[in-house]
XYZ file of C-alpha atoms in Angstrom:
305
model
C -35.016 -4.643 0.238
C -35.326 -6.457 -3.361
C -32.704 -9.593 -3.597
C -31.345 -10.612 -6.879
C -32.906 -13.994 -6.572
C -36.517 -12.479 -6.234
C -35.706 -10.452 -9.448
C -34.107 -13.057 -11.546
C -37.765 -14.616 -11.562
C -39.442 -11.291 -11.920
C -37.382 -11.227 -14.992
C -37.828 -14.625 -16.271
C -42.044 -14.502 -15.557
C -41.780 -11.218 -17.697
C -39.977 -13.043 -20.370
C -42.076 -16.210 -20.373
C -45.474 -14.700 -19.675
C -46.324 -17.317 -16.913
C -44.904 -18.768 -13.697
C -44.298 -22.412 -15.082
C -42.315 -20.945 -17.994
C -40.172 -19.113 -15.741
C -39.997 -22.384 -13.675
C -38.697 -23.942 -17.128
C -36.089 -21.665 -18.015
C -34.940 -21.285 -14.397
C -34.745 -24.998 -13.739
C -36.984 -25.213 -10.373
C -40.582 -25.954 -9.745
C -43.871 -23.896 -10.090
C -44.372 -23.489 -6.428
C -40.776 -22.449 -6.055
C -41.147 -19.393 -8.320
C -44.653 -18.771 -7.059
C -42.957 -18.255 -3.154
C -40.597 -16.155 -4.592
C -42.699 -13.850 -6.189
C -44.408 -14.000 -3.401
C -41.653 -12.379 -0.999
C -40.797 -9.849 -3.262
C -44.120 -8.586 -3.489
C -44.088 -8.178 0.360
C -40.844 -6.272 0.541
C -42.388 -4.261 -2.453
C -45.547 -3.406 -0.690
C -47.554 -4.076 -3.667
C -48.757 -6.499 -5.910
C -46.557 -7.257 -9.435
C -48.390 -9.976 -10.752
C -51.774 -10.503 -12.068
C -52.201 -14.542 -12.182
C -54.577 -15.824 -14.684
C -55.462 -19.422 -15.202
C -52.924 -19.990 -18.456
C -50.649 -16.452 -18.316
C -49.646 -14.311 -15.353
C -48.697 -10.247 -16.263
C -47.209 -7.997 -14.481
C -48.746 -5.226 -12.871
C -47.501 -1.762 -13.552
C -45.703 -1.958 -10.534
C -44.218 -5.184 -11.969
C -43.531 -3.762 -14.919
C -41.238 -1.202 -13.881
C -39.290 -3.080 -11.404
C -38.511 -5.911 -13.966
C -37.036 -2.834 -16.246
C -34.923 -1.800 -13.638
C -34.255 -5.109 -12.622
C -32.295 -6.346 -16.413
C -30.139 -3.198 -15.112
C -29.730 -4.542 -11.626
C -28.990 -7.964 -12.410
C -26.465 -6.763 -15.492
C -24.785 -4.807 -12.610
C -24.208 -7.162 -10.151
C -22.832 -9.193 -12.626
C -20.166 -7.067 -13.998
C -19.445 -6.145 -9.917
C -18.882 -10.365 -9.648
C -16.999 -10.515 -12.418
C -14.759 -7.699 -11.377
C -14.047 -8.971 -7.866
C -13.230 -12.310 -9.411
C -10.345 -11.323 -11.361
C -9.084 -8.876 -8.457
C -9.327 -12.627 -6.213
C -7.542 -14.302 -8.935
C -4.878 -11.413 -9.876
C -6.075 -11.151 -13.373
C -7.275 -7.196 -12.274
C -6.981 -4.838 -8.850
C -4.764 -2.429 -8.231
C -2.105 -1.821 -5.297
C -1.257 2.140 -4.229
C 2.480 2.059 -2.785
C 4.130 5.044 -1.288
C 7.285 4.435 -0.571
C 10.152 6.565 1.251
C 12.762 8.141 -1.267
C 16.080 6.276 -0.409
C 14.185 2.497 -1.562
C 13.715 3.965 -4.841
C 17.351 2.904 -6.339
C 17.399 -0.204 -5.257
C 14.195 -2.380 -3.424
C 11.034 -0.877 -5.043
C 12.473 -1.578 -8.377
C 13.354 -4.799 -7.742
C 9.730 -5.750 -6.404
C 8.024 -3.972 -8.574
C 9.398 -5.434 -11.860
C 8.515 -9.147 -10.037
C 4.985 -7.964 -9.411
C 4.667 -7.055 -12.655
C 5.995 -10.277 -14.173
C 4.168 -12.716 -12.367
C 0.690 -10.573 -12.411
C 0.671 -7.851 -15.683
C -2.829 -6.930 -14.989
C -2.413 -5.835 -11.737
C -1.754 -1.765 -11.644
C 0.746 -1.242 -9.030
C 1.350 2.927 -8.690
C 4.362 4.410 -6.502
C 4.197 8.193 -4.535
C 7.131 9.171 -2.667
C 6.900 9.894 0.905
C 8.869 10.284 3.874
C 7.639 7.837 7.363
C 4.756 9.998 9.095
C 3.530 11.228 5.921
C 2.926 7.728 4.074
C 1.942 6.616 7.651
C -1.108 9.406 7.572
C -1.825 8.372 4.034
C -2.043 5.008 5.076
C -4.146 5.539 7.764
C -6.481 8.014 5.491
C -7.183 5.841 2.765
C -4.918 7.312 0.064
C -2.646 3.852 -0.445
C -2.739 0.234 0.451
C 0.549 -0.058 1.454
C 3.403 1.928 2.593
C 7.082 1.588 2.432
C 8.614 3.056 6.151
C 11.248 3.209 8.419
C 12.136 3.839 11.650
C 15.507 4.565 13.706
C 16.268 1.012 15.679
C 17.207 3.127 18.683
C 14.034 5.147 18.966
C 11.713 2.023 18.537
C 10.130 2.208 21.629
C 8.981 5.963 21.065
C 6.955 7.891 19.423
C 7.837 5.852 16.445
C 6.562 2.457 17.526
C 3.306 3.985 18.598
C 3.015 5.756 14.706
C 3.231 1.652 13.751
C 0.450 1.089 15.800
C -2.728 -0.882 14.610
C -0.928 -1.512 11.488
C 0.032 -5.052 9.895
C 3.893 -4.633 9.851
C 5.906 -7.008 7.570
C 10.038 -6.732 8.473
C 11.897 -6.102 5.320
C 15.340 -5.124 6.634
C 17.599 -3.341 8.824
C 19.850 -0.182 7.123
C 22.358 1.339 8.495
C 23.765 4.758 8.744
C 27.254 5.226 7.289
C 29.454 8.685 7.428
C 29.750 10.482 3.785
C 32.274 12.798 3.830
C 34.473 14.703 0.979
C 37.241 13.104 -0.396
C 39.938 14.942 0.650
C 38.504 14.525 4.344
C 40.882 13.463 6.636
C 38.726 10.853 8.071
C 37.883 9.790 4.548
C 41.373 9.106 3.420
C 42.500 7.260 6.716
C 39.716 5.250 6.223
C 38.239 2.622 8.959
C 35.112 3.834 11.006
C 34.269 7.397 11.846
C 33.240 8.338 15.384
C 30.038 10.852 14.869
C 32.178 13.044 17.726
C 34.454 13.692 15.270
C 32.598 15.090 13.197
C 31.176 17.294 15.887
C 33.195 20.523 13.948
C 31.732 20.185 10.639
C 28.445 22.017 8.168
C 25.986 19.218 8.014
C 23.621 17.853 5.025
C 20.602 16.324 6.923
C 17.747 14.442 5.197
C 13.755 15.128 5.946
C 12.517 16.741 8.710
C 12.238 13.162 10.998
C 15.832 12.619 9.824
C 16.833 16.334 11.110
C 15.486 15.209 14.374
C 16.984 11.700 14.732
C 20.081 13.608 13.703
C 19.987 16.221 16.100
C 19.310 13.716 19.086
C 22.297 11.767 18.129
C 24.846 14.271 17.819
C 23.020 15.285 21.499
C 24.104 11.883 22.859
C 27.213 12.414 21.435
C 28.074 15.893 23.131
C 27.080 18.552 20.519
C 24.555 20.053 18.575
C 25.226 19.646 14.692
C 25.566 22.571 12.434
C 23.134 22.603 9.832
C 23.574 24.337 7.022
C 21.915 22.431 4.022
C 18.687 20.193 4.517
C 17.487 18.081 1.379
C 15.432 14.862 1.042
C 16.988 13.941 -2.199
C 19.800 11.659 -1.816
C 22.042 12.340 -5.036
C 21.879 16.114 -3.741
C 22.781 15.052 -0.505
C 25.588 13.309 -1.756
C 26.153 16.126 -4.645
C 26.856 18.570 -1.812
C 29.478 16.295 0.243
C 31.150 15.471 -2.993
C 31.305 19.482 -3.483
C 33.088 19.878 -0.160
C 30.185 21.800 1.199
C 29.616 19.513 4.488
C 29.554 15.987 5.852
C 26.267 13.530 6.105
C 25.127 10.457 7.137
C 23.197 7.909 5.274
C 21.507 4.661 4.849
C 23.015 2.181 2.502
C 19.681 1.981 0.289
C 20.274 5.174 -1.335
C 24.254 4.870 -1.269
C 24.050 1.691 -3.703
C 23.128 4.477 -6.737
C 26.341 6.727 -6.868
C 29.860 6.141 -6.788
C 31.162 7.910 -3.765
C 34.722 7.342 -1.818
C 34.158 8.865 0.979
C 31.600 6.626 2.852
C 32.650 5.170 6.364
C 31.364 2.964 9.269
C 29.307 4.987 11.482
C 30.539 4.603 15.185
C 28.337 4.761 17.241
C 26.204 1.815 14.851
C 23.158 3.625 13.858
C 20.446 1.408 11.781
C 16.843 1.963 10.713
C 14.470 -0.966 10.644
C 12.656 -0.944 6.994
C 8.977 -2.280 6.874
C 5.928 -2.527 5.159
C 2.935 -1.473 6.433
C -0.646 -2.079 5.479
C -4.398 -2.175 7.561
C -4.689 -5.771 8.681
C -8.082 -5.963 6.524
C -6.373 -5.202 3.209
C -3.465 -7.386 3.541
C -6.093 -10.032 2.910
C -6.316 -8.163 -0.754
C -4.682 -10.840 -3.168
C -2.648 -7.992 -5.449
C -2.002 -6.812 -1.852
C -0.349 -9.918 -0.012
C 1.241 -10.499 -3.169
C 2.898 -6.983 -3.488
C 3.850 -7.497 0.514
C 6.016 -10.874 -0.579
C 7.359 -9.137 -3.306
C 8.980 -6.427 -0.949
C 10.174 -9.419 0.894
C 11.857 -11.102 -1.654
C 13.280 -8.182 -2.758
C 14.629 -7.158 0.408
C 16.295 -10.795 0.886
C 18.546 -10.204 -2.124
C 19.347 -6.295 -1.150
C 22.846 -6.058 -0.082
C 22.201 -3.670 2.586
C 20.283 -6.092 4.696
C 21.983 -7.008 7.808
């Protein structure tokens, strides 16, 4: 294997025509440049130099690997000089997939810091709901996902999804009751017992929502009706303002519309919000910074708790 030492004086004999003029321009000593030429003959099997008592040429075996090497060298220097300014946040790039409901709010909010303090850094955003930005994660796709998971299923298959994962806390969310306005629960106001609402067409969220849902309302003593299922939050809300059922929600996506009908949740329901990277890639520097940026941003959302 040739090392860019051994070529930078392969290139500098070819340039100076003998070993003490590439000992000039490189600033070491004849015998220096001599053993180095020497070891990258060896791990080139052949001889590169013919050494003559004023000039030294290369062989043509010389001659083609200092060609290649001006192309070597000029890439390994451009490779440098591109993981320098990734270390020092002048370039690099952070893939974020985030799930739908931090759009309105937290993603914004860190995002527009990000790009503040470090323009040059691309930051990109795909929407994605838990176990699918967990897979993408896990497959390379992103650096860095944006996730939740129900506080009272932590323990389950959810905590074991987390698993091997660098997990930064952003926040805890919580599940409040969106009904119509003309609801009767809506216009006493106060909490709403999820058994109350054990009579009513449902709006659930993504399919891991449908099943948290469905598990609660089995704690509670019934099996929910669902008639509409949608992953887009002003639909979701669209439909209860419509009269066409009753959901529940996190606050995140709640802070974006201008809805009466939203009430305490009894019993509390909350998800725990996170950010979730590979622990090599936290080590990134656009990478830890777009993980504090999350966390400041989540600090000054009104939904934490």
């Amino acid at each position: 294997m040739f090392e860019a030492r051994h070529l930078r004086v392969l290139r500098a004999v070819a340039r100076s025509g003998s070993l003490s003029g590439a000992a000039r321009e490189l600033g070491c000593t004849q015998p220096a440049v001599s053993q180095q030429m020497k070891a990258l003959e060896l791990a080139a099997g052949t001889p590169l130099l013919v050494r003559g008592w004023r000039t030294t040429r290369l062989t043509e075996a010389g001659e083609a690997l200092a060609r290649h090497a001006s192309g070597i060298l000029a890439g390994l220097a451009a490779a440098e000089e591109e993981v320098a300014a990734i270390g020092g946040l002048r370039a690099g790039r952070v893939r974020m997939v985030s799930f739908p409901s931090a759009g309105p709010s937290l993603v914004p909010i860190a995002l527009a810091a990000m790009r503040a303090a470090h323009p040059d850094v691309r930051v990109t955003l795909a929407e994605a709901q838990p176990p699918r930005a967990v897979q993408m994660l896990r497959a390379g796709e992103c650096e860095l996902a944006l996730v939740y998971r129900y506080a009272d299923d932590a323990g389950g298959e959810d905590a074991a999804a987390w698993e091997g994962f660098l997990v930064r806390p952003l926040l805890t969310d919580r599940l409040f009751a969106v009904l119509p306005a003309g609801h009767a629960p809506a216009r006493a106001g106060g909490p709403v017992r999820l058994s109350d609402l054990a009579d009513e067409a449902w709006i659930a969220g993504c399919p891991y929502c449908r099943r948290h849902l469905v598990e609660l309302c089995g704690r509670e003593g019934f099996e929910p009706r669902i008639d509409f299922a949608t992953d887009d939050y002003p639909a979701a809300v669209g439909l209860v303002a419509s009269g066409m059922g009753v959901s529940a929600q996190p606050v995140l996506p709640l802070e974006a519309v201008r809805l009466r009908g939203v009430r305490e949740l009894r019993p509390s329901v909350s998800q725990d919000v996170a950010a979730l990277t590979l622990p090599d890639l936290a080590q990134v520097p656009a990478v830890d910074m777009m993980l504090g940026r999350l966390r400041l941003a989540a600090l000054r959302d009104p939904s934490a708790v």
